[in-house]
C-alpha positions as a printed Julia matrix, in Angstrom:
174×3 Matrix{Float64}:
 -32.86   -7.74   18.71
 -30.6    -5.78   21.01
 -32.18   -3.92   23.9
 -32.57   -0.2    23.45
 -30.91    2.12   25.9
 -32.97    5.11   27.08
 -30.41    7.52   25.6
 -30.51    5.86   22.15
 -33.79    6.61   20.34
 -32.61    4.86   17.16
 -33.43    1.16   16.62
 -30.28   -1.04   16.42
 -30.76   -1.74   12.73
 -30.36    1.96   11.91
 -27.2     2.5    13.96
 -25.21    1.14   11.01
 -27.01    3.26    8.42
 -25.9     6.81    7.72
 -28.09    8.81    5.35
 -25.23   11.05    4.2
 -23.06    8.01    3.4
 -25.92    6.38    1.54
 -26.6     9.52   -0.53
 -22.88    9.86   -1.35
 -22.7     6.19   -2.39
 -25.75    6.48   -4.66
 -24.43    9.77   -6.07
 -21.0     8.28   -6.79
 -22.56    5.26   -8.47
 -24.79    7.48  -10.61
 -21.88    9.76  -11.54
 -19.71    6.76  -12.5
 -22.5     5.36  -14.64
 -23.13    8.74  -16.29
 -19.42    9.15  -17.07
 -19.27    5.71  -18.62
 -22.39    6.26  -20.72
 -21.13    9.65  -21.96
 -17.72    8.2   -22.86
 -19.51    5.34  -24.66
 -21.5     7.87  -26.69
 -18.41    9.94  -27.48
 -16.44    6.87  -28.54
 -19.14    5.33  -30.74
 -21.55    7.96  -32.1
 -20.93    9.01  -35.66
 -21.39   12.75  -35.04
 -19.08   13.03  -32.01
 -16.75   10.12  -32.62
 -13.47   10.36  -30.73
 -10.73    7.82  -30.35
  -9.6     6.72  -26.88
  -6.46    8.86  -26.89
  -8.33   12.06  -27.78
 -11.0    11.39  -25.16
  -8.31   10.91  -22.54
  -6.67   14.15  -23.72
  -9.93   16.04  -23.09
 -10.95   14.32  -19.84
  -7.62   14.42  -17.97
  -7.43   18.23  -17.61
 -11.04   18.3   -16.39
 -10.18   15.71  -13.74
  -7.19   17.79  -12.63
  -9.31   20.95  -12.38
 -11.88   19.13  -10.22
  -9.61   16.94   -8.09
  -6.58   19.17   -7.45
  -8.47   21.89   -5.52
 -10.37   19.2    -3.6
  -7.09   17.48   -2.67
  -5.46   20.74   -1.61
  -8.5    21.59    0.53
  -9.07   18.16    2.11
  -5.48   16.96    2.55
  -3.73   19.15    5.07
  -0.36   20.45    3.77
  -0.16   17.76    1.08
   2.32   19.73   -1.04
   4.67   20.37    1.88
   4.51   16.75    3.01
   5.17   15.47   -0.51
   8.17   17.78   -0.95
   9.54   16.74    2.47
   9.15   13.05    1.56
  10.86   13.64   -1.79
  13.79   15.33   -0.04
  14.13   12.37    2.34
  13.84    9.7    -0.33
  13.73   10.57   -4.03
  12.19    7.15   -4.68
   8.79    8.66   -3.83
   8.98   10.73   -7.02
   9.52    7.57   -9.05
   6.6     5.9    -7.26
   4.35    8.87   -8.05
   5.4     8.8   -11.7
   4.83    5.04  -11.85
   1.4     5.47  -10.24
   0.51    8.21  -12.74
   1.56    5.99  -15.63
  -0.59    3.13  -14.32
  -3.57    5.5   -13.95
  -3.08    6.62  -17.55
  -3.16    3.03  -18.8
  -6.16    2.15  -16.63
  -8.12    5.05  -18.13
  -7.02    4.19  -21.65
  -8.03    0.56  -21.11
 -11.42    1.65  -19.75
 -12.02    3.73  -22.86
 -11.0     0.88  -25.14
 -13.26   -1.6   -23.32
 -16.16    0.85  -23.54
 -15.54    1.43  -27.26
 -15.37   -2.28  -28.13
 -18.13   -3.51  -25.8
 -20.55   -1.15  -24.05
 -20.86    1.16  -21.06
 -22.93   -1.46  -19.23
 -20.28   -4.13  -19.76
 -17.66   -1.8   -18.27
 -19.85   -1.25  -15.19
 -20.39   -4.99  -14.76
 -16.65   -5.61  -15.12
 -16.01   -2.94  -12.47
 -18.36   -4.7   -10.07
 -16.72   -8.06  -10.8
 -13.3    -6.48  -10.17
 -14.5    -5.24   -6.78
 -15.72   -8.7    -5.79
 -12.44  -10.29   -6.91
 -10.46   -7.69   -4.95
 -12.4    -8.54   -1.8
 -11.82  -12.29   -2.26
  -8.1   -11.67   -2.8
  -7.93   -9.45    0.29
  -9.63  -12.16    2.35
  -7.29  -14.87    1.07
  -4.02  -12.9     1.27
  -4.56  -10.44    4.12
  -7.19  -12.39    6.12
  -9.46   -9.34    6.19
 -12.71   -9.99    8.05
 -15.99   -9.7     6.16
 -19.4    -9.3     7.77
 -22.39  -11.43    6.84
 -23.97   -8.39    5.19
 -20.81   -7.76    3.16
 -20.64  -11.39    2.11
 -24.29  -11.26    1.03
 -23.57   -8.14   -1.03
 -20.56   -9.7    -2.76
 -22.52  -12.88   -3.43
 -25.32  -10.8    -4.98
 -22.71   -8.96   -7.08
 -21.25  -12.22   -8.4
 -24.75  -13.56   -9.18
 -25.49  -10.32  -11.08
 -22.27  -10.63  -13.09
 -23.1   -14.25  -13.98
 -26.66  -13.35  -14.98
 -25.41  -10.47  -17.14
 -22.86  -12.76  -18.78
 -25.55  -15.36  -19.56
 -27.94  -12.71  -20.9
 -25.15  -11.34  -23.11
 -24.38  -14.83  -24.47
 -28.05  -15.46  -25.25
 -28.34  -12.06  -26.92
 -25.26  -12.77  -29.09
 -26.5   -16.27  -30.0
 -29.91  -14.97  -31.11
 -28.37  -12.55  -33.63
């Protein structure tokens, strides 16, 4: 254990923990799970059944209404900077359009996966994707990973494997 300085009343273990960050992380995880469960219900329930395209049609404007004001507030002069970049190099407009198209297909794919599997499967796949992204970033970019981070990613992979095995057993028993 590291020695405590007289000016630091907090034990060393808590210097790396921020309550606000923790609350935001738990809130974001809960919101993501809620969104996935609601889209699963909308895509599969008989009374409110929507197809993936219609659900995307309804959800995209809501996302714009929530995210656009937040972006304009948080990102200083984002519109002016974007216009200046577009005047310098019009290629940025094509990159933005390409990025928007990819986002569209990612959302459509998420809806299709949710419709044909379940909301829980989509969440597990999202966690697996995060672990794979970290491994790729370590291999390609040589990004450092702490022992705590490595333990978290290992736990994530173990959870994905356990879920996969439980799903196989559940399908075999039917």
